[in-house]
XYZ file of C-alpha atoms in Angstrom:
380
model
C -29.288 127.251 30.382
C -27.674 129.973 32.557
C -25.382 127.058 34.482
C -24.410 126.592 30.932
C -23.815 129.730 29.431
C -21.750 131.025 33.205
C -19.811 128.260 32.725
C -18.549 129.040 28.928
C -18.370 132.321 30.127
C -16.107 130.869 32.812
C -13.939 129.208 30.728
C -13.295 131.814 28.063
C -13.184 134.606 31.044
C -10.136 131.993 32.341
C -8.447 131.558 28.721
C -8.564 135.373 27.937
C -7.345 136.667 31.159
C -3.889 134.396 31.368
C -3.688 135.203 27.569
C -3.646 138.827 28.681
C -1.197 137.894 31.682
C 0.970 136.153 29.544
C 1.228 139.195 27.508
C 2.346 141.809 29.954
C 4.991 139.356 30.840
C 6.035 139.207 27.652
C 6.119 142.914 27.530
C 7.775 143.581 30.778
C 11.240 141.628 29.571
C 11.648 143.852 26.556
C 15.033 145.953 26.455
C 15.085 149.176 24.476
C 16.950 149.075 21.293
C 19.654 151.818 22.302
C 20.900 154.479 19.257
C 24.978 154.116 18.922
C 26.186 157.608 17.628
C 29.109 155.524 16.210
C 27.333 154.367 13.642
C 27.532 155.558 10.570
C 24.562 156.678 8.038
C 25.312 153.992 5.425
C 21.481 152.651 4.036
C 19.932 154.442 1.778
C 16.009 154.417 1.941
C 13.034 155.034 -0.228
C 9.917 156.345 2.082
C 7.245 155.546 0.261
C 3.700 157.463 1.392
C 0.382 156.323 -0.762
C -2.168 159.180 -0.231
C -5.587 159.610 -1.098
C -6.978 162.803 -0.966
C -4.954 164.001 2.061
C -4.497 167.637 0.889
C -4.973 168.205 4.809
C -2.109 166.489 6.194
C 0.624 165.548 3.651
C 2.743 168.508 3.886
C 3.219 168.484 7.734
C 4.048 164.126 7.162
C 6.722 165.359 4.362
C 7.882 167.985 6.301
C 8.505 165.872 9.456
C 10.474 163.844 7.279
C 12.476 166.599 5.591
C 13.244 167.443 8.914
C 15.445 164.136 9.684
C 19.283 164.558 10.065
C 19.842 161.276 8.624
C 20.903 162.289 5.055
C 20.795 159.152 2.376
C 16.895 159.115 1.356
C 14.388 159.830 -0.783
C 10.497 159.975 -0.455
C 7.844 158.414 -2.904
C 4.791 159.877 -2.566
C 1.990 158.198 -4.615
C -1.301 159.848 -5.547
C -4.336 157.420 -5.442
C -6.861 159.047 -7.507
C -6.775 162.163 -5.290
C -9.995 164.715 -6.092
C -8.606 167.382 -4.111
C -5.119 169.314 -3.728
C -3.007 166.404 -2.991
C -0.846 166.043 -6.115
C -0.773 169.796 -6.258
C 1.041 170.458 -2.949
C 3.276 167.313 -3.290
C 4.510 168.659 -6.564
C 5.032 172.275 -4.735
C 6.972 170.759 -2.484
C 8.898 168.427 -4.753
C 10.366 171.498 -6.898
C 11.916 172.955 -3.710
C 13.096 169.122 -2.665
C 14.614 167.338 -5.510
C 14.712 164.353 -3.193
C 10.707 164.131 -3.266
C 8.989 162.312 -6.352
C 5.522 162.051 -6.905
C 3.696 159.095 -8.624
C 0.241 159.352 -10.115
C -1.284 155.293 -9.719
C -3.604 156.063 -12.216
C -0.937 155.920 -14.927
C -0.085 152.541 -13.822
C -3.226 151.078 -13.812
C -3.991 150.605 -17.185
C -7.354 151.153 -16.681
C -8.050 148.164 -14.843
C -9.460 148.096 -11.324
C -8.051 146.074 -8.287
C -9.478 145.364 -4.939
C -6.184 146.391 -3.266
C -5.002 150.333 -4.494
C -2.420 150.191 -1.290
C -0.709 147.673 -2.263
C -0.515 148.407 -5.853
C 0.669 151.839 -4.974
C 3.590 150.154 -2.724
C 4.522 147.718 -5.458
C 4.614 150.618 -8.393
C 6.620 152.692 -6.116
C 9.288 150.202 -5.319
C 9.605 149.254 -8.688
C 10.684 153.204 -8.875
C 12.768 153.593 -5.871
C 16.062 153.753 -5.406
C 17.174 152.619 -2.095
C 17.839 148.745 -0.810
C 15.771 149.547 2.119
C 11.933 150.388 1.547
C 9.999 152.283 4.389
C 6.322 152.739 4.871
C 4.751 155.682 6.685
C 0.775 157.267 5.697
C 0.058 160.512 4.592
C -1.458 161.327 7.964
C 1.650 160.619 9.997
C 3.912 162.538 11.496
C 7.741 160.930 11.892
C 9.859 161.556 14.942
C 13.003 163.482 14.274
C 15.472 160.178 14.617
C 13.174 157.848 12.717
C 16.221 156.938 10.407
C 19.016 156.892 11.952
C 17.358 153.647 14.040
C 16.341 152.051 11.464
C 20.066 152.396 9.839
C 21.196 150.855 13.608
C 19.221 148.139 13.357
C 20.038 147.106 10.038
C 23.701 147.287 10.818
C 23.872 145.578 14.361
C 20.802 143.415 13.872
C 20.856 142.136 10.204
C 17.148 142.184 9.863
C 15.261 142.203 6.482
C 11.772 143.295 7.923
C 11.339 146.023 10.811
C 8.484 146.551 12.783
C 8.039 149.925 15.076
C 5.387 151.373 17.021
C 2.646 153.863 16.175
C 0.340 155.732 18.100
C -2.412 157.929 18.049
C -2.755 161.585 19.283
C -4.914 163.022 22.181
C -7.539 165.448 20.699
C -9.741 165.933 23.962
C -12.572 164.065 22.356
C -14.199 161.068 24.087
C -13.948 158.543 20.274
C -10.657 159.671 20.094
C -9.592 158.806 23.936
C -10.979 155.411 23.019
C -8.969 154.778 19.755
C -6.043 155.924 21.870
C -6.787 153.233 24.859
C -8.035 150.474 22.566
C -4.768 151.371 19.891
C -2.759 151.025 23.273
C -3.581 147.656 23.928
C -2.807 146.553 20.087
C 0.584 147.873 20.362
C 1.507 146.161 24.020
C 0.267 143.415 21.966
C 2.766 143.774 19.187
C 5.630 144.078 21.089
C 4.820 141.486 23.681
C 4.904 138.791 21.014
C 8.268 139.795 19.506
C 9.176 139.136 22.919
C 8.268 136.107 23.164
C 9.935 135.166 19.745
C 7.271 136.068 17.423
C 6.047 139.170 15.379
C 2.359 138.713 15.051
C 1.517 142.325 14.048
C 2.726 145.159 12.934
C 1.242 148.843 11.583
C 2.154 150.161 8.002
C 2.363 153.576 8.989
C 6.006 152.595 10.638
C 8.185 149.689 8.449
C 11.070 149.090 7.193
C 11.997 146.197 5.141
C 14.759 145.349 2.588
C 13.701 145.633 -1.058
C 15.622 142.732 -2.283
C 13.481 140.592 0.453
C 10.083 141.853 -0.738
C 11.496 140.810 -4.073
C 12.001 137.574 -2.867
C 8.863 136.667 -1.646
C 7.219 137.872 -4.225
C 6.489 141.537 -3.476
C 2.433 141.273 -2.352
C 1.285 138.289 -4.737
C -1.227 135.672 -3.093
C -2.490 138.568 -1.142
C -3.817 141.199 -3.420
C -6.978 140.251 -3.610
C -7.707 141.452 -0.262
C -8.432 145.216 0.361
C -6.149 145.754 3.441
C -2.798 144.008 4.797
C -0.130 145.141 2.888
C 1.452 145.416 6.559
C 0.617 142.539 8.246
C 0.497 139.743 5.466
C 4.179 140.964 4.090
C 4.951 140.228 7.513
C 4.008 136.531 7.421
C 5.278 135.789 3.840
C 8.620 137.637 5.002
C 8.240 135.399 8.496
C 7.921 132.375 6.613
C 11.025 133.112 4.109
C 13.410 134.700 6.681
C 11.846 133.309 10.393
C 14.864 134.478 12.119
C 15.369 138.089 10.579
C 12.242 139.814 11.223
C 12.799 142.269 14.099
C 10.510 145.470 15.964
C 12.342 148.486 17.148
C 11.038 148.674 20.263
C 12.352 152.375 21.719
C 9.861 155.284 22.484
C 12.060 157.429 19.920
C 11.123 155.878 17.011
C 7.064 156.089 17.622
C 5.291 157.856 14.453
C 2.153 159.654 15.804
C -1.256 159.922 13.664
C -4.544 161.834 14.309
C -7.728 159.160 15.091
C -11.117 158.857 13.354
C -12.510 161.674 13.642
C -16.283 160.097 14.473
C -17.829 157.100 15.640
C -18.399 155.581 12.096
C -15.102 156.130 10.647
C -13.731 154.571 13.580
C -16.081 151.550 12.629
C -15.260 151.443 9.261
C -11.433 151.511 9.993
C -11.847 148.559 12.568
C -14.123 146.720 10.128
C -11.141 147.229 7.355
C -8.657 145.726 9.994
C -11.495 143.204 10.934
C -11.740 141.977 7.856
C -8.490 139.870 6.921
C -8.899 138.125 10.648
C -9.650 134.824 8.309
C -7.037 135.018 6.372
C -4.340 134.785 8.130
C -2.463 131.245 7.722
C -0.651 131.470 11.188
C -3.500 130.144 13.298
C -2.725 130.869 15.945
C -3.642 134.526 15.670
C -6.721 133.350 13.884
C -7.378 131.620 17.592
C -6.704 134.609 19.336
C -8.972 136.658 17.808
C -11.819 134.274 17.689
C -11.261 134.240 21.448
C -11.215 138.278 21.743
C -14.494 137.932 19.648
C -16.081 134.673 21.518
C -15.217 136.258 25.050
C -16.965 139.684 24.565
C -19.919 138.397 22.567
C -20.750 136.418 26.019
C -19.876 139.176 27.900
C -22.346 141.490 25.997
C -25.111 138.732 25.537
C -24.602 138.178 29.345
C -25.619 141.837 29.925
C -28.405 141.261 27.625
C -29.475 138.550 29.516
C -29.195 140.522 32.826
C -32.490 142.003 31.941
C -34.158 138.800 32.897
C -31.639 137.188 35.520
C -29.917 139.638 38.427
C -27.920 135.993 38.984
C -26.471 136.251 35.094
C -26.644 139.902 35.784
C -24.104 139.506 38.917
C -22.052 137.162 37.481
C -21.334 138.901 34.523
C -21.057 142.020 36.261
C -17.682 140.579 38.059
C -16.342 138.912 35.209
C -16.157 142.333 33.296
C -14.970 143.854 36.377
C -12.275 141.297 36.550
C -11.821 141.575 33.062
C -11.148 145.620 33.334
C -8.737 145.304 36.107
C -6.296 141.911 34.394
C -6.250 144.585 31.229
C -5.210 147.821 33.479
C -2.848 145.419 34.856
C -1.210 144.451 30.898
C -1.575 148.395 29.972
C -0.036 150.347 32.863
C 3.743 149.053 31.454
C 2.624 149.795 27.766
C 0.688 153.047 28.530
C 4.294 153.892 30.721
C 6.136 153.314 27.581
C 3.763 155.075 25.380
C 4.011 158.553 27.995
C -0.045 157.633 28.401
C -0.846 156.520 31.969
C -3.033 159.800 32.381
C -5.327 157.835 29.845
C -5.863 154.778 31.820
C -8.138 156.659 34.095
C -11.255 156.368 31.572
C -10.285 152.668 30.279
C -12.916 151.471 32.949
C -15.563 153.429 31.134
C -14.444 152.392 28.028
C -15.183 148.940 28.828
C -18.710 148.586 27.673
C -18.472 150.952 24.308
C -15.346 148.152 23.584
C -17.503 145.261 23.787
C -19.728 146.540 21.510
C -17.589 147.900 18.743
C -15.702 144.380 18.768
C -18.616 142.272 17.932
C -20.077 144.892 15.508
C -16.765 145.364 13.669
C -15.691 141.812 13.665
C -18.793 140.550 12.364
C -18.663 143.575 9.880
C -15.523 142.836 9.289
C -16.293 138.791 7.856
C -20.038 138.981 6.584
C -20.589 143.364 6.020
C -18.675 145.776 3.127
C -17.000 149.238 4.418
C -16.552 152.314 3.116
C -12.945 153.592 3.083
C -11.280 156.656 1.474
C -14.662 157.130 -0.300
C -14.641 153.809 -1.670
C -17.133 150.635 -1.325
C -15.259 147.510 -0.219
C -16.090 143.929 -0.266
């Protein structure tokens, strides 16, 4: 039984760390997009923010915006069922800013109750908007000061209809939050390795950009609002699959949006659960495959710990393979941590490793056979 088990654990050691090597080679041959001051402002965008009881954080996200040079926008911001000052300080703000509109998704709703507020907050608010280019940010965001003017560069020297940019999260000096920082990092080396290699497999909504009359085209989010989450991510693939050569990520440290992480261990759960969730519903495979390997490859590693009690051989041999393991990763993150301004963070990844095995089987079995709680609400 143990020849057995070492030697799956072998084999999906073997696929996951030249996966992982690929990756940084991926990563390593992408070029920053580079900001032409001879372009002209000429795209006119509709920022659209859904927020949920984020009375704490939505002024600073609309200020950050408000502070952009880039003049030709306006902001949505639209209220999902807030029960605290949100609507209040958006309309505040909104009287001094005519450019600011606030939405209440309530009135749009008819009564009726969907699985997927996001998305129907999205929808309703392009319906509303104004500009021929939509962008996506959360209420708990902060924008960095040139956020438009590259995604008005890309559009003009690029021609894209969807854009992808990276996000990151903030150092608070708490242990959770230095692992949602290092296990975030990863995600996003992973995101821009692929459109490296030809293919955008992920993407965050809390930094888009895509052209309204495309989401028009493929049907704004129909066929995937039954699902909770992935009003990022599944746009992606229906855009992918209408317009495969004209999805693009803006891959420049300029253009990252910042957010604060979970506060706690269980809202960190429950956020990686969410993500978790849609793994099996994804119709590009290959990311399905992925996945199941991330999953497959630490559920050995953990039940080879387990197992450790009983064996000091399956002990040993697991003990190198997640040493290995720890060092092939260090190897992918140093150039992504680099472009992130984060290689002070690396430092604690080793420690990390055994808290990341854990919350990876927990959350991705969660994520297929468990329910979550988000924004105060029970999902399926």
């Amino acid at each position: 039984m143990e020849f057995w088990f070492m030697l799956i654990g072998g084999v999906l050691a073997a696929l996951y760390g030249g996966l992982i090597l690929v990756y940084r080679n991926w990563f390593k041959r992408l070029k920053p997009f580079e900001l032409s001051k001879a372009l002209e402002p000429t795209v006119f965008f509709s920022i659209i923010i859904p927020a949920r009881n984020e009375s704490a954080n939505i002024e600073k996200c609309i200020q950050s915006i408000l502070a952009q040079p880039y003049p030709l926008y306006e902001i949505l911001v639209v209220d999902d069922h807030s029960t605290d000052d949100t609507p209040l300080l958006v309309t505040k703000l909104s009287e001094q800013y005519p450019q600011i509109q606030l939405i209440h998704l309530k009135d749009h709703l008819d009564g009726q109750s969907t699985n997927s507020y996001k998305k129907k907050a999205i929808e309703i608010a392009v319906e509303k908007s104004m500009g021929s280019w939509i962008v996506t940010t959360d209420a708990d965001c902060l924008v960095p000061p040139n956020w438009l003017q590259y995604f008005n560069a890309m559009i003009l020297t690029k021609d894209p209809v969807f854009i992808a940019a990276p996000v990151m999260f903030t150092l608070n000096g708490t242990f959770v939050g230095q692992f949602q920082v290092l296990d975030f990092l990863s995600l996003q080396g992973i995101t821009a390795a692929a459109v490296s290699a030809g293919s955008l497999s992920m993407c965050n909504g809390a930094n888009l950009a895509y052209s309204k009359n495309a989401f028009e085209d493929v049907g704004k989010f129909n066929g995937i609002d039954r699902l909770a989450s992935g009003d990022d991510m599944f746009l992606m693939h229906k855009m992918k699959k209408q317009f495969p050569n004209r999805l693009a990520y803006l891959f420049n440290n300029e253009m990252i949006v910042t957010t604060a992480p979970m506060p706690n261990w269980y809202s960190f759960i429950q956020q990686r659960i969410r993500w978790a969730s849609k793994a099996d519903s994804y119709k590009d495979k290959k990311i399905f495959g992925v996945l199941l390997l991330v999953y497959l490859f630490n559920l050995v590693l953990l039940l080879g710990l387990l197992g450790g009690i009983f064996s000091l051989e399956l002990l040993l041999f697991t003990s190198w393979v997640i040493a290995i393991k720890t060092l092939i990763e260090l190897y992918f993150l140093v150039p992504v941590a680099q472009f992130f301004k984060l290689e002070k963070s690396l430092l604690l990844f080793p420690v990390m490793q055994p808290f990341h095995m854990v919350y990876t089987v927990i959350a991705g079995w969660l994520g297929k056979f468990g329910k979550y709680q988000w924004k105060n609400r029970t999902v399926h």
